[in-house]
Coordinates of C-alpha atoms and ligand atoms in Angstrom, one line a residue:
X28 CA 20.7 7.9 -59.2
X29 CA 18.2 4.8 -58.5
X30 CA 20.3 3.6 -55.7
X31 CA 20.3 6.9 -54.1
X32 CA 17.1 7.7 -53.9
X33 CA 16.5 4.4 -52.5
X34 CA 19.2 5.0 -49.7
X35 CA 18.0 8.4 -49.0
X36 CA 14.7 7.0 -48.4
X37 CA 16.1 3.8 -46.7
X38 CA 17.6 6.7 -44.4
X39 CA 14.2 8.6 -44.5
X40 CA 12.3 5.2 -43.0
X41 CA 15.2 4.7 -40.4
X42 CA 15.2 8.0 -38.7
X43 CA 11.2 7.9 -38.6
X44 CA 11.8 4.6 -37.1
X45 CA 14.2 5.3 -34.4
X46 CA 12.8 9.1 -33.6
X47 CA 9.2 8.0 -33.6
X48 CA 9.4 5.6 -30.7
X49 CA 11.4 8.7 -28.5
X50 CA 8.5 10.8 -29.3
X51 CA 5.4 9.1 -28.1
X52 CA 7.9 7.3 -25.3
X53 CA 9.0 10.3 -23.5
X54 CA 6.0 11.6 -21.3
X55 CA 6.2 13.9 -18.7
X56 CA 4.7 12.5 -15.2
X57 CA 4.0 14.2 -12.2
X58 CA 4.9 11.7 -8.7
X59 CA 2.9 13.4 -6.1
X60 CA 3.9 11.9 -2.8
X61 CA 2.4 13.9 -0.2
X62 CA 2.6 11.4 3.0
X63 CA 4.8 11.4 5.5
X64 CA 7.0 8.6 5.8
X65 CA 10.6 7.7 4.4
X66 CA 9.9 4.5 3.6
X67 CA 6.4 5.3 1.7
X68 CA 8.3 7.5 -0.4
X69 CA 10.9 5.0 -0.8
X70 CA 8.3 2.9 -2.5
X71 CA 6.7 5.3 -4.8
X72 CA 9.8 7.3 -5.9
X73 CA 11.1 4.0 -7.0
X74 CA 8.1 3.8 -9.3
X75 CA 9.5 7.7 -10.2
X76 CA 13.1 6.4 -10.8
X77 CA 12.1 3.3 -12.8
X78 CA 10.3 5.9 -15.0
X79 CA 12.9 8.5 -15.3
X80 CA 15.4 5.2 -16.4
X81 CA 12.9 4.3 -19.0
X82 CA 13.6 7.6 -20.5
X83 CA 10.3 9.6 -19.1
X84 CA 10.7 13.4 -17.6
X85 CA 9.5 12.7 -14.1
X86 CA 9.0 15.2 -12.0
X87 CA 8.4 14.4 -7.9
X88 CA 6.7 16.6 -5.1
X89 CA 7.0 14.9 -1.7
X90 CA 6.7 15.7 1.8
X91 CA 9.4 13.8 2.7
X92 CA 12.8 14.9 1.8
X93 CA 14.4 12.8 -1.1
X94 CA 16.1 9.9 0.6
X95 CA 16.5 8.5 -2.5
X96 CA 19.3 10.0 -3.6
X97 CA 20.1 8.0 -6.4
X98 CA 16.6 8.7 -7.9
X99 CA 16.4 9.7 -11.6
X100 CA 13.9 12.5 -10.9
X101 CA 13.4 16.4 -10.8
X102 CA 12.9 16.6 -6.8
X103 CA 10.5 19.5 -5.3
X104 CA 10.6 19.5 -1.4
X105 CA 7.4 20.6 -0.2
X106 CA 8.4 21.5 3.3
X107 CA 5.4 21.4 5.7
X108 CA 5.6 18.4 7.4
X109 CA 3.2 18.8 10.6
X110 CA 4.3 15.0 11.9
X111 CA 5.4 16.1 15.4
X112 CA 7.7 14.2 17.4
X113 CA 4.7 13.7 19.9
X114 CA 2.2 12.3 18.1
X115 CA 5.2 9.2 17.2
X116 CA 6.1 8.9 20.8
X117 CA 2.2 8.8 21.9
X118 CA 1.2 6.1 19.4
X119 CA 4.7 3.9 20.8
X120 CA 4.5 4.1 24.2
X121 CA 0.4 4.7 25.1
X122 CA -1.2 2.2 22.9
X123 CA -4.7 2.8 21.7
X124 CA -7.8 1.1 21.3
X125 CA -7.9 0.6 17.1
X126 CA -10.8 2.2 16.3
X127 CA -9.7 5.6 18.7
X128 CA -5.9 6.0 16.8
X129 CA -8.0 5.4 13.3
X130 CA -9.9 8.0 13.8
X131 CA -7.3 10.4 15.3
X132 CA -4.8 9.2 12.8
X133 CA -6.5 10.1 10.0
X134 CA -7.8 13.7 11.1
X135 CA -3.7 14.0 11.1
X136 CA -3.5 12.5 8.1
X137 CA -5.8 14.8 6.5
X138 CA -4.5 18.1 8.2
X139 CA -1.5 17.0 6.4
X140 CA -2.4 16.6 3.1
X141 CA -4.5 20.0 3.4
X142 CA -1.2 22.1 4.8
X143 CA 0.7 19.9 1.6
X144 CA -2.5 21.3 -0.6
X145 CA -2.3 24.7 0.6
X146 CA 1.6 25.3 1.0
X147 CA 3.0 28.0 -0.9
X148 CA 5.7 26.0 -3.2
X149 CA 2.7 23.6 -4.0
X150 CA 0.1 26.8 -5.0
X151 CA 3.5 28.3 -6.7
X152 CA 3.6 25.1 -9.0
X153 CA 0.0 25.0 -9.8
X154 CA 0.9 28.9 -10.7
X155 CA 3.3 27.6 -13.0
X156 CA 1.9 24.0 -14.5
X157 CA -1.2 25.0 -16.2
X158 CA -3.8 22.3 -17.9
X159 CA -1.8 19.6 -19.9
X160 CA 1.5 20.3 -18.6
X161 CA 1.7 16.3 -17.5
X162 CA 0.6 13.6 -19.1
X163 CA 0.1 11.2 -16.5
X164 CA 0.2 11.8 -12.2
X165 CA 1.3 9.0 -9.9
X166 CA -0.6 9.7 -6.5
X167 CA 1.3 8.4 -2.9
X168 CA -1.5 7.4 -1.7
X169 CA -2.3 7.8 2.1
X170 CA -6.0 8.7 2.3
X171 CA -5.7 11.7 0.6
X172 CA -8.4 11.3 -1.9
X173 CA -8.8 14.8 -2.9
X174 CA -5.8 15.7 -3.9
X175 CA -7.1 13.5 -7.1
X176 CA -8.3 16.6 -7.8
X177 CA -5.3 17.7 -9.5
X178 CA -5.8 14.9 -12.3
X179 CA -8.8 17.1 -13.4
X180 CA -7.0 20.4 -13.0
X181 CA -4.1 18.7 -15.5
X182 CA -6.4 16.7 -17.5
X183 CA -4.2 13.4 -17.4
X184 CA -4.6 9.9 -16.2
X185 CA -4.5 8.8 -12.5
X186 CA -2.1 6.3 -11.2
X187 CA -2.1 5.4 -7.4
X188 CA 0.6 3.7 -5.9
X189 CA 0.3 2.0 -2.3
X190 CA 2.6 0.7 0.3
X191 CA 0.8 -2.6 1.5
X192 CA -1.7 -5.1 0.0
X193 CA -5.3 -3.2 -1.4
X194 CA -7.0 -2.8 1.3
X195 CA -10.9 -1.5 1.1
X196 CA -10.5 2.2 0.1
X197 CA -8.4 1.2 -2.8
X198 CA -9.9 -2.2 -3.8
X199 CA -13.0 0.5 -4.2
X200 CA -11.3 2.6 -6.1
X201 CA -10.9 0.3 -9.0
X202 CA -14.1 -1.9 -8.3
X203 CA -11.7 -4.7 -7.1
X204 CA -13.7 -7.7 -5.5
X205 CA -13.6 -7.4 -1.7
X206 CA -14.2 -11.0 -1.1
X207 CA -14.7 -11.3 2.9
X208 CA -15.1 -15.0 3.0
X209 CA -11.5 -15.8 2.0
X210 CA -9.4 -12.6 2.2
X211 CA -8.8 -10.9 5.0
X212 CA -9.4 -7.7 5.4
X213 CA -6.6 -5.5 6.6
X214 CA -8.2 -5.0 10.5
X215 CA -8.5 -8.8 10.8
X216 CA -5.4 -9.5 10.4
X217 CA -6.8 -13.7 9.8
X218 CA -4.5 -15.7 7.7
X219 CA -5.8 -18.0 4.6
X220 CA -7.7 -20.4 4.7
X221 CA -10.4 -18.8 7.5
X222 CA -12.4 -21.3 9.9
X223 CA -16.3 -20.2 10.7
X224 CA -15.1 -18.4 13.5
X225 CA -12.7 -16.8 11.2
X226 CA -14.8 -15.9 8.9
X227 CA -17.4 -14.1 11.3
X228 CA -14.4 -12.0 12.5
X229 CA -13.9 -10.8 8.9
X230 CA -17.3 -9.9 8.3
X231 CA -17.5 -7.7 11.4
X232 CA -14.1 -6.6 10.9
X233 CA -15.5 -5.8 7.2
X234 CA -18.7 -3.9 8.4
X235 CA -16.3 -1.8 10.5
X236 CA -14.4 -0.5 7.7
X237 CA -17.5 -0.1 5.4
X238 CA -19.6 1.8 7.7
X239 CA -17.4 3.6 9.9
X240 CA -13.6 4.2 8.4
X241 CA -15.2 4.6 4.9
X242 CA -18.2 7.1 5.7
X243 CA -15.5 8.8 7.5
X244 CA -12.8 8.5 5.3
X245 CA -15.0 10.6 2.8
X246 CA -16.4 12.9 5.1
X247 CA -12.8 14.0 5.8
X248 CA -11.6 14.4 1.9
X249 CA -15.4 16.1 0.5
X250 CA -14.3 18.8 3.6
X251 CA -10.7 19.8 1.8
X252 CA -12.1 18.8 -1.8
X253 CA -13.9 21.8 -2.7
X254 CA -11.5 24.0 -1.3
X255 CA -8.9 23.7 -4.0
X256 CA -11.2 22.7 -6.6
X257 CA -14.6 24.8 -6.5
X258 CA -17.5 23.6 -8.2
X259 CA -17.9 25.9 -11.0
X260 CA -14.4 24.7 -12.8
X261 CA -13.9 21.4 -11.4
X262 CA -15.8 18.1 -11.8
X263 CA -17.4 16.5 -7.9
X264 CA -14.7 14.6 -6.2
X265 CA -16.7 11.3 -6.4
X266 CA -16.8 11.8 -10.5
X267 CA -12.6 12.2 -10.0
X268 CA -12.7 9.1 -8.6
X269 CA -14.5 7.0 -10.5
X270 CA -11.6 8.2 -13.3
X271 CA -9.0 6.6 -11.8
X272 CA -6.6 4.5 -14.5
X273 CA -4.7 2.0 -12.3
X274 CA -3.7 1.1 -8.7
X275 CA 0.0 -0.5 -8.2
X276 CA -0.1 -2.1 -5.2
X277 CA 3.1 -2.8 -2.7
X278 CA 2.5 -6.6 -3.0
X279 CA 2.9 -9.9 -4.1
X280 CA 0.6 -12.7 -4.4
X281 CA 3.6 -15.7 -3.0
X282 CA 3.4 -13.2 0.1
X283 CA -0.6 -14.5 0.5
X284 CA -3.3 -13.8 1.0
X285 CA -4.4 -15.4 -2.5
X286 CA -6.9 -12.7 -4.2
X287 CA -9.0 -11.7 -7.0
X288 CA -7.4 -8.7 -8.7
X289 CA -9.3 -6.8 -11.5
X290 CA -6.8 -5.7 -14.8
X291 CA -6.5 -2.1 -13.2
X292 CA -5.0 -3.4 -9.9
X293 CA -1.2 -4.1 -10.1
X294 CA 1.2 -5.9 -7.9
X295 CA 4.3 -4.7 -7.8
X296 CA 5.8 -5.9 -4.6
X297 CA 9.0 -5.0 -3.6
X298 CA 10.1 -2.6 -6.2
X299 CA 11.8 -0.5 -3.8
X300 CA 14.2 -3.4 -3.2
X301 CA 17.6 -3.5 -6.2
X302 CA 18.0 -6.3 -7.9
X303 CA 21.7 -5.8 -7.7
X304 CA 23.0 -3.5 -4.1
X305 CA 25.0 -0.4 -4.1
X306 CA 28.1 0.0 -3.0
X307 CA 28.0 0.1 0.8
X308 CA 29.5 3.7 2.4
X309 CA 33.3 2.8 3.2
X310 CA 32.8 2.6 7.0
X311 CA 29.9 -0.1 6.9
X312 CA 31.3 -1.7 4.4
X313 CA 34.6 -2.5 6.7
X314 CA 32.2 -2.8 9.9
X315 CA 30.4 -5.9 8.0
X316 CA 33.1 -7.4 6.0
X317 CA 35.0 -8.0 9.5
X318 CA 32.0 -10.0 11.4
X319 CA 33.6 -13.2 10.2
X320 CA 30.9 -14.4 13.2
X321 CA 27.9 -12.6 11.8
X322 CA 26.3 -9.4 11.9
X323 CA 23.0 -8.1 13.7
X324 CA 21.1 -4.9 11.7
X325 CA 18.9 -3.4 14.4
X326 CA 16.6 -0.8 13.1
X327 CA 12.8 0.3 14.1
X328 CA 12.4 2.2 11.3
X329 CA 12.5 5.9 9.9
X330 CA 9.0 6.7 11.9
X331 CA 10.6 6.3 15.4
X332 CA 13.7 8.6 16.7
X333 CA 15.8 7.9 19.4
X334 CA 13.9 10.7 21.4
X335 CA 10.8 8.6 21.0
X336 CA 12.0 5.3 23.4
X337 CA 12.5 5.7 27.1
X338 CA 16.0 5.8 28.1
X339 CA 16.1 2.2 30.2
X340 CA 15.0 0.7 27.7
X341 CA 17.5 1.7 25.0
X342 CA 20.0 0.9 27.8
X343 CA 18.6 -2.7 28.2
X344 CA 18.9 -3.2 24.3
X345 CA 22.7 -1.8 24.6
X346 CA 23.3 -4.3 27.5
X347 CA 22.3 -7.1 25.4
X348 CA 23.8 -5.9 22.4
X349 CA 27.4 -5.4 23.4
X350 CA 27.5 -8.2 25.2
X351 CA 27.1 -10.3 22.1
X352 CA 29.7 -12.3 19.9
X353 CA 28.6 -10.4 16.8
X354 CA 29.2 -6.7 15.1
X355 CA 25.9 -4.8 15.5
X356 CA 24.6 -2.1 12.8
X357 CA 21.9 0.4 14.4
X358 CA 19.8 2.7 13.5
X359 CA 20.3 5.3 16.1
X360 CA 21.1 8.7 16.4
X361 CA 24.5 8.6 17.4
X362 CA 24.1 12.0 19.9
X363 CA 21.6 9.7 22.1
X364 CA 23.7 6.3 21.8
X365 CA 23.0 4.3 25.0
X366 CA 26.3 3.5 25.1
X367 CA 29.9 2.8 22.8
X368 CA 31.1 -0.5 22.3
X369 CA 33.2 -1.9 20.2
X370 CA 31.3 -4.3 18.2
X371 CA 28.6 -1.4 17.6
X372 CA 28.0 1.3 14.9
X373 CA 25.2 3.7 14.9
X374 CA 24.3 5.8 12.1
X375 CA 20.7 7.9 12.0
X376 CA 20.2 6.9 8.0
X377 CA 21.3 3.6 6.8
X378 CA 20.8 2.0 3.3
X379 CA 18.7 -0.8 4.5
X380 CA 18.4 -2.6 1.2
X381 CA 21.7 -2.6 0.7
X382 CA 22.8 -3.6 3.8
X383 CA 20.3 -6.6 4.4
X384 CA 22.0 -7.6 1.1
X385 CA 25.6 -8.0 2.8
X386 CA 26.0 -12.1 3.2
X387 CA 27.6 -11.1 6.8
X388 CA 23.8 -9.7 7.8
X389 CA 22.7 -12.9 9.8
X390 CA 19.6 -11.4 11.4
X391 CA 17.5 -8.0 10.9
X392 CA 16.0 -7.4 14.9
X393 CA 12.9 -4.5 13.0
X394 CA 9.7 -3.0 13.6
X395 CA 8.4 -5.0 11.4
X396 CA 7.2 -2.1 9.1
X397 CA 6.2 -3.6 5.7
X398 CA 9.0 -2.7 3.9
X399 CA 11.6 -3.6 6.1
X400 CA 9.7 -7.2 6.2
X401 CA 9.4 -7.5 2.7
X402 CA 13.5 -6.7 2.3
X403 CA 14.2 -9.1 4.9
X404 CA 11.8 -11.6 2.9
X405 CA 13.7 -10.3 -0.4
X406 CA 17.2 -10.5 1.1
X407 CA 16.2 -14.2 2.8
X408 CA 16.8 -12.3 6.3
X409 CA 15.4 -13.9 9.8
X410 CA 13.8 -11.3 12.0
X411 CA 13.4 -10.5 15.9
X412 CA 10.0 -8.0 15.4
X413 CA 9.7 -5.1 17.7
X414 CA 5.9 -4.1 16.1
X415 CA 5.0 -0.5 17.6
X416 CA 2.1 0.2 15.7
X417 CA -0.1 1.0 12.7
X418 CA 0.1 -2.7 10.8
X419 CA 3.3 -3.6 12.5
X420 CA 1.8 -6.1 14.9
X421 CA -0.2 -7.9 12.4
X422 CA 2.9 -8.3 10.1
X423 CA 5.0 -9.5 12.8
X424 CA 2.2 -11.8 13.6
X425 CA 3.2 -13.3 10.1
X426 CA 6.7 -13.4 10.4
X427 CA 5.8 -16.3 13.5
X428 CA 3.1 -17.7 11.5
X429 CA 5.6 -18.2 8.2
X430 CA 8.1 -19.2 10.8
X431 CA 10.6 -16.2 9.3
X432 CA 11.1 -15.4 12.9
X433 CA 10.0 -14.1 16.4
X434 CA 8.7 -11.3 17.4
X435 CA 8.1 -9.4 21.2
X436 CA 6.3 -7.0 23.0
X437 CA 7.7 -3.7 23.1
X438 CA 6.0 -2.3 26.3
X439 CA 6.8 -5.5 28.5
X440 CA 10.2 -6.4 26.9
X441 CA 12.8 -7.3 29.4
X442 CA 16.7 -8.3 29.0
X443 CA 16.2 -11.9 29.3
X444 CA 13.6 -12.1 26.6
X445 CA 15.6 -9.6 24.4
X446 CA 18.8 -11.6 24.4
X447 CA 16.6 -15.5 24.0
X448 CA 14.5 -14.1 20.8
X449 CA 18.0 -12.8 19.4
X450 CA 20.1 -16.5 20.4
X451 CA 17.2 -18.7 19.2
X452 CA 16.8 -17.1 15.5
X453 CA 20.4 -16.9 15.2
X454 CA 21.2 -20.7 16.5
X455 CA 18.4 -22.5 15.1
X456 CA 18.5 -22.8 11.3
X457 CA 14.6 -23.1 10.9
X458 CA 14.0 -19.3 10.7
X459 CA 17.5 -18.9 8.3
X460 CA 15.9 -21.8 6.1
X461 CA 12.6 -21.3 5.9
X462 CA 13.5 -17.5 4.8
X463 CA 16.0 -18.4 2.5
X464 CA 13.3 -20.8 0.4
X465 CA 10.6 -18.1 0.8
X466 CA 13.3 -15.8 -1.3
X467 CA 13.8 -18.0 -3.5
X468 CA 10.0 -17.9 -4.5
X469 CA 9.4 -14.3 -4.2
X470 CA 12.3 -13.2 -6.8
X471 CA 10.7 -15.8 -9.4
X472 CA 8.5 -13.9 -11.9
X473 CA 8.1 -12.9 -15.3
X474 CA 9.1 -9.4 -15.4
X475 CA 10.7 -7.7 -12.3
X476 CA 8.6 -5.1 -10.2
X477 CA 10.3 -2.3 -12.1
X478 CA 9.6 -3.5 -15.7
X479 CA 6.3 -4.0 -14.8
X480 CA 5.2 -1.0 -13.5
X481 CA 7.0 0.8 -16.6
X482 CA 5.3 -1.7 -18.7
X483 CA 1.2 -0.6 -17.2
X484 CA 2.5 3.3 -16.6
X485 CA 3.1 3.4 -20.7
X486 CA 0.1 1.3 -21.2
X487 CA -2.0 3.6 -19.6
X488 CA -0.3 6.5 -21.4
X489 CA -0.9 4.7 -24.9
X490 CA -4.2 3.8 -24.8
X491 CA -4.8 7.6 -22.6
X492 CA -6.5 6.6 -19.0
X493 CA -7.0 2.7 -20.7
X494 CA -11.1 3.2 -20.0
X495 CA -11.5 -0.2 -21.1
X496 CA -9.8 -1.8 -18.4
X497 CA -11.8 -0.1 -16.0
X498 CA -14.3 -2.8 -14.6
X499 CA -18.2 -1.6 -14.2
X500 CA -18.0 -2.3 -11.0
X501 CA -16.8 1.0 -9.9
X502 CA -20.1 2.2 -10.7
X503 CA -21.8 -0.2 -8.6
X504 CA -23.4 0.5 -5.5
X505 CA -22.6 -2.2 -2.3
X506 CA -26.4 -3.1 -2.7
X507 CA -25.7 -3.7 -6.3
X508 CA -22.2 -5.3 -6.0
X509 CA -23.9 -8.5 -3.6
X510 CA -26.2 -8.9 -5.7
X511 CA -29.3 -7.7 -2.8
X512 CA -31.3 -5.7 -5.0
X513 CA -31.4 -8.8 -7.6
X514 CA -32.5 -10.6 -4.6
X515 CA -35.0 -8.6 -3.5
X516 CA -36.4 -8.0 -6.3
X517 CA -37.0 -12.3 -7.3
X518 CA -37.9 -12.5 -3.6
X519 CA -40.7 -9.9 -4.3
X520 CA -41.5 -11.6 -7.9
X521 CA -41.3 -14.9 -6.2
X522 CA -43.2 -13.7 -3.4
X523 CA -46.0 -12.3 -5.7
X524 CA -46.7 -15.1 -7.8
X525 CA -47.2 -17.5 -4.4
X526 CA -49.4 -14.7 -3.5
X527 CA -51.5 -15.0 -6.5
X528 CA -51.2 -18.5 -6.4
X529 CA -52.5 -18.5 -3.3
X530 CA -55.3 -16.3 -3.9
X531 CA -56.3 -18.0 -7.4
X532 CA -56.6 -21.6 -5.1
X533 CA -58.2 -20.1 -2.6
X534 CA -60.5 -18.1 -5.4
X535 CA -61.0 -22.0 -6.7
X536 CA -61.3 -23.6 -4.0
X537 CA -64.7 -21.2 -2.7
X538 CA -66.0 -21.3 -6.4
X539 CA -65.8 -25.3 -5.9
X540 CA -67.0 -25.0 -2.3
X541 CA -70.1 -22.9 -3.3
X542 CA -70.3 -25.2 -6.6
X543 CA -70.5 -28.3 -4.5
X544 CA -72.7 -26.3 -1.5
X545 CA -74.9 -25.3 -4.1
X546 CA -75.1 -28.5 -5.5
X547 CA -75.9 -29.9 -2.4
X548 CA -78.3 -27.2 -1.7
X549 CA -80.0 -28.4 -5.5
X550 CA -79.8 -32.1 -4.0
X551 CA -81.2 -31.5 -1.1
X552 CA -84.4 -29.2 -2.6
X553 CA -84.4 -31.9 -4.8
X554 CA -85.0 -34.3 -1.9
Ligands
NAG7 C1 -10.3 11.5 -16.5 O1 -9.2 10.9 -17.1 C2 -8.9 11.4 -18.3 C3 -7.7 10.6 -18.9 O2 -7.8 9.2 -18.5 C4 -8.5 12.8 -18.3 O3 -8.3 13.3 -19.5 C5 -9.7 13.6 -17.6 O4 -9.3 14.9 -17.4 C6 -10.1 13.0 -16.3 N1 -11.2 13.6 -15.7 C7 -11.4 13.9 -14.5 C8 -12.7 14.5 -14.1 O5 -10.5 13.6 -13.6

């Protein structure tokens, strides 16, 4: 009778133990990825998968159709993507002065995000998911502030997830230190540690992006803000972000610059990459496994189509190309091949990950896109850098610098130059070394990039938004954050007391004076 009891208890304590856990772990999060690029929402919806594997009912609203098809995720397809073929081919082949693309980048940008906002299956959710239907929303984050919004309209914790290093609109969002005399910011691109010179070009690189991309940069998001979230039921857009939980940023510190973070800003660099490949589709597989001399992967990333490059000069790269001892995978739509040849296969969607992963893959010719550096860092990959645009050139600009490679001009490029870059990476063992070691170093961590962002995404979710990790400094104004109004005001105490000083000695100094005229006055009366 005794013993029963005790067992049924002993039972009782058991199943509270293993069902209690389950409970509070399962959470249902909202990935909002509303920019639109493939291989930004390859980044975040890894985040989304990690989640879903942890055991969390994840549900994902992108842009961007799901190219990760493996993902463990309920997928929505918001299908309104306004990124026109033109607007590609005009950044590629007309370059623009910086500061002219930034701003006609980001009134695209935003146009996007509003037509994402505004879209019927998005309003039809909204319909359908009232207050408290998620516990938590991870944002893609692609200077669409407003849509933070919804964090208020669901009354959750925000999550942002980014693609690069912070740069200043989201070290702001968590009151992470800016630090201009040793980091670079992300116009500059300077490399650690700056000379004078260099740190003069990140101060005026700096003051750009403080007083024209920022005041901009909220002008644009206050303008769609109050749209879809009136005043009279939602909080003002600048209280939204001031609320925000944590930032996960696509980064590593071994990949430099060396930086401050704050407790609410996250590296999780490279979590898009698997620890362990998939299986390779049948075809590539065979196409890889048979360059017993090496294979090229050639790809300029999932921005840029086929249609976007001038015919010559995908004819120029073909002539190269097939001329080569090696069996070439590229990214290509197969209907505008340049040309067939034996030792090349084109496919328009290739796993890159996985196939940077194949020990045949001697060299990875790329855009130089973030990601595709960061797998080719990852996979210990040597690179030929085609940068078009956006942050392209300044990564490839690394790649030399970390000697992982070379890289070349896309609007001058020629044969010659083509097929040298390609010879000397592949025949000098420097770039193959030196990349190697680097991925050596850049796997070594505690947790992986996946079990850390599962680890802060259920933090945040246990201690609900995690307030006390927030750092003051988010409420602080630039003024405040140097420091110039503590300044100021000592300079005006300071200032005051030598005033007085003065004035008291001075006071003195004609008492004395009289005193001592007087007194000679006396004297001389007295004579
Ligand atoms: C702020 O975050 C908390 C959770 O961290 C959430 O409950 C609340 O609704 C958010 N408020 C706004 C204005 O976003």
């Amino acid at each position: 009778m005794f013993n029963r009891s005790l067992l049924v208890s002993f039972v009782f304590i058991l199943v509270q133990f293993v069902s209690l856990p389950n409970e509070t772990n399962s959470a249902n999060i909202l990935g909002f990825f509303p920019g639109p690029s493939k291989s930004h929402f390859l980044i975040h919806s890894s985040i989304a998968d990690a989640l879903g594997r942890a055991g969390h009912n994840v549900t994902v609203l992108s842009v961007v159709p799901n190219v990760n098809k493996n993902g463990k995720y309920n997928f929505i397809h918001i299908n309104s993507s306004t990124y026109t073929d033109d607007f590609a081919t005009e950044m590629i082949n007309n370059p623009q002065p910086a500061y002219k693309l930034m701003s006609h980048m980001l009134s695209n940008i935003m146009e996007m995000a509003n037509e994402t906002m505004g879209h019927p299956t998005m309003q039809e959710f909204l319909k359908n998911h009232k207050k408290s239907s998620f516990d938590l929303i991870i944002y893609g984050y692609f200077m669409n502030e407003f849509h933070f919004g919804l964090s208020a309209h669901f009354d959750c914790p925000t999550v942002v997830s980014f693609m690069i290093q912070p740069m200043l609109f989201l070290n702001d969002l968590v009151g992470n230190p800016e630090q201009i005399s040793y980091v670079p910011t992300m116009l500059s691109s300077l490399k650690q540690p700056l000379t004078f010179l260099g740190r003069v070009q990140n101060f005026l690189a700096s003051m750009l992006e403080n007083s024209l991309m920022m005041p901009l940069l909220n002008y644009e998001n206050n303008k769609y803000y109050r749209t879809y979230f009136p005043a009279d039921q939602y909080p003002s857009l600048d209280e939204v972000k001031k609320n925000i939980s944590l930032v996960f940023t696509n980064h590593h510190f071994s990949q430099g610059p060396i930086r401050p973070n704050v407790p609410a800003m996250v590296e999780i660099g490279g979590i898009q990459i698997k620890e362990k490949p998939d299986p390779l589709p049948v075809d590539i597989k065979q196409h890889l496994d048979s360059a017993t001399n090496g294979a090229i992967f050639f790809s300029l990333g999932s921005t840029v189509k086929s249609s976007h490059v001038p015919k010559e000069k995908t004819k120029m790269w073909f002539n190269v190309l097939s001329k080569l001892p090696y069996k070439i995978l590229w990214k290509w739509e197969e209907a505008d091949a340049p040309g067939f040849s034996e030792n090349i296969v084109y496919r328009s969607w290739l796993p890159q990950d996985d196939i940077l992963a194949h020990p045949n893959v001697k060299l990875f010719i790329t855009h130089a896109g973030q990601g595709s550096v960061v797998e080719s860092q990852f996979h210990g990959v040597p690179m030929v850098c085609i940068p078009l645009f956006g942050d392209q050139p300044a990564n490839a600009l690394n790649v030399i610098r970390e000697g992982y490679g070379v890289s070349l001009d896309y609007i001058n490029l020629n044969a010659e130059d083509f097929k040298n870059a390609i010879v000397e990476v592949l025949d000098n063992p420097k770039y193959t070394n030196t990349i190697k070691q680097f991925s050596v170093l850049y796997r070594d961590r505690p947790m992986s990039a996946r079990q850390v962002a599962v680890f802060w995404v259920e933090y945040i979710l246990r201690h609900k938004g995690a307030k006390h990790m927030q750092s003051p400094a988010v409420f602080l104004n630039n003024w405040q954050l140097l420091s110039l109004d503590v300044i100021g005001f000592l300079l005006t105490v300071l200032f005051v007391v030598i005033l007085i000083f003065v004035e008291l000695c001075k006071l003195i100094c004609c008492r004395s004076k009289g005193k001592s005229a007087g007194k000679s006055i006396k004297t001389k009366k007295n004579n």
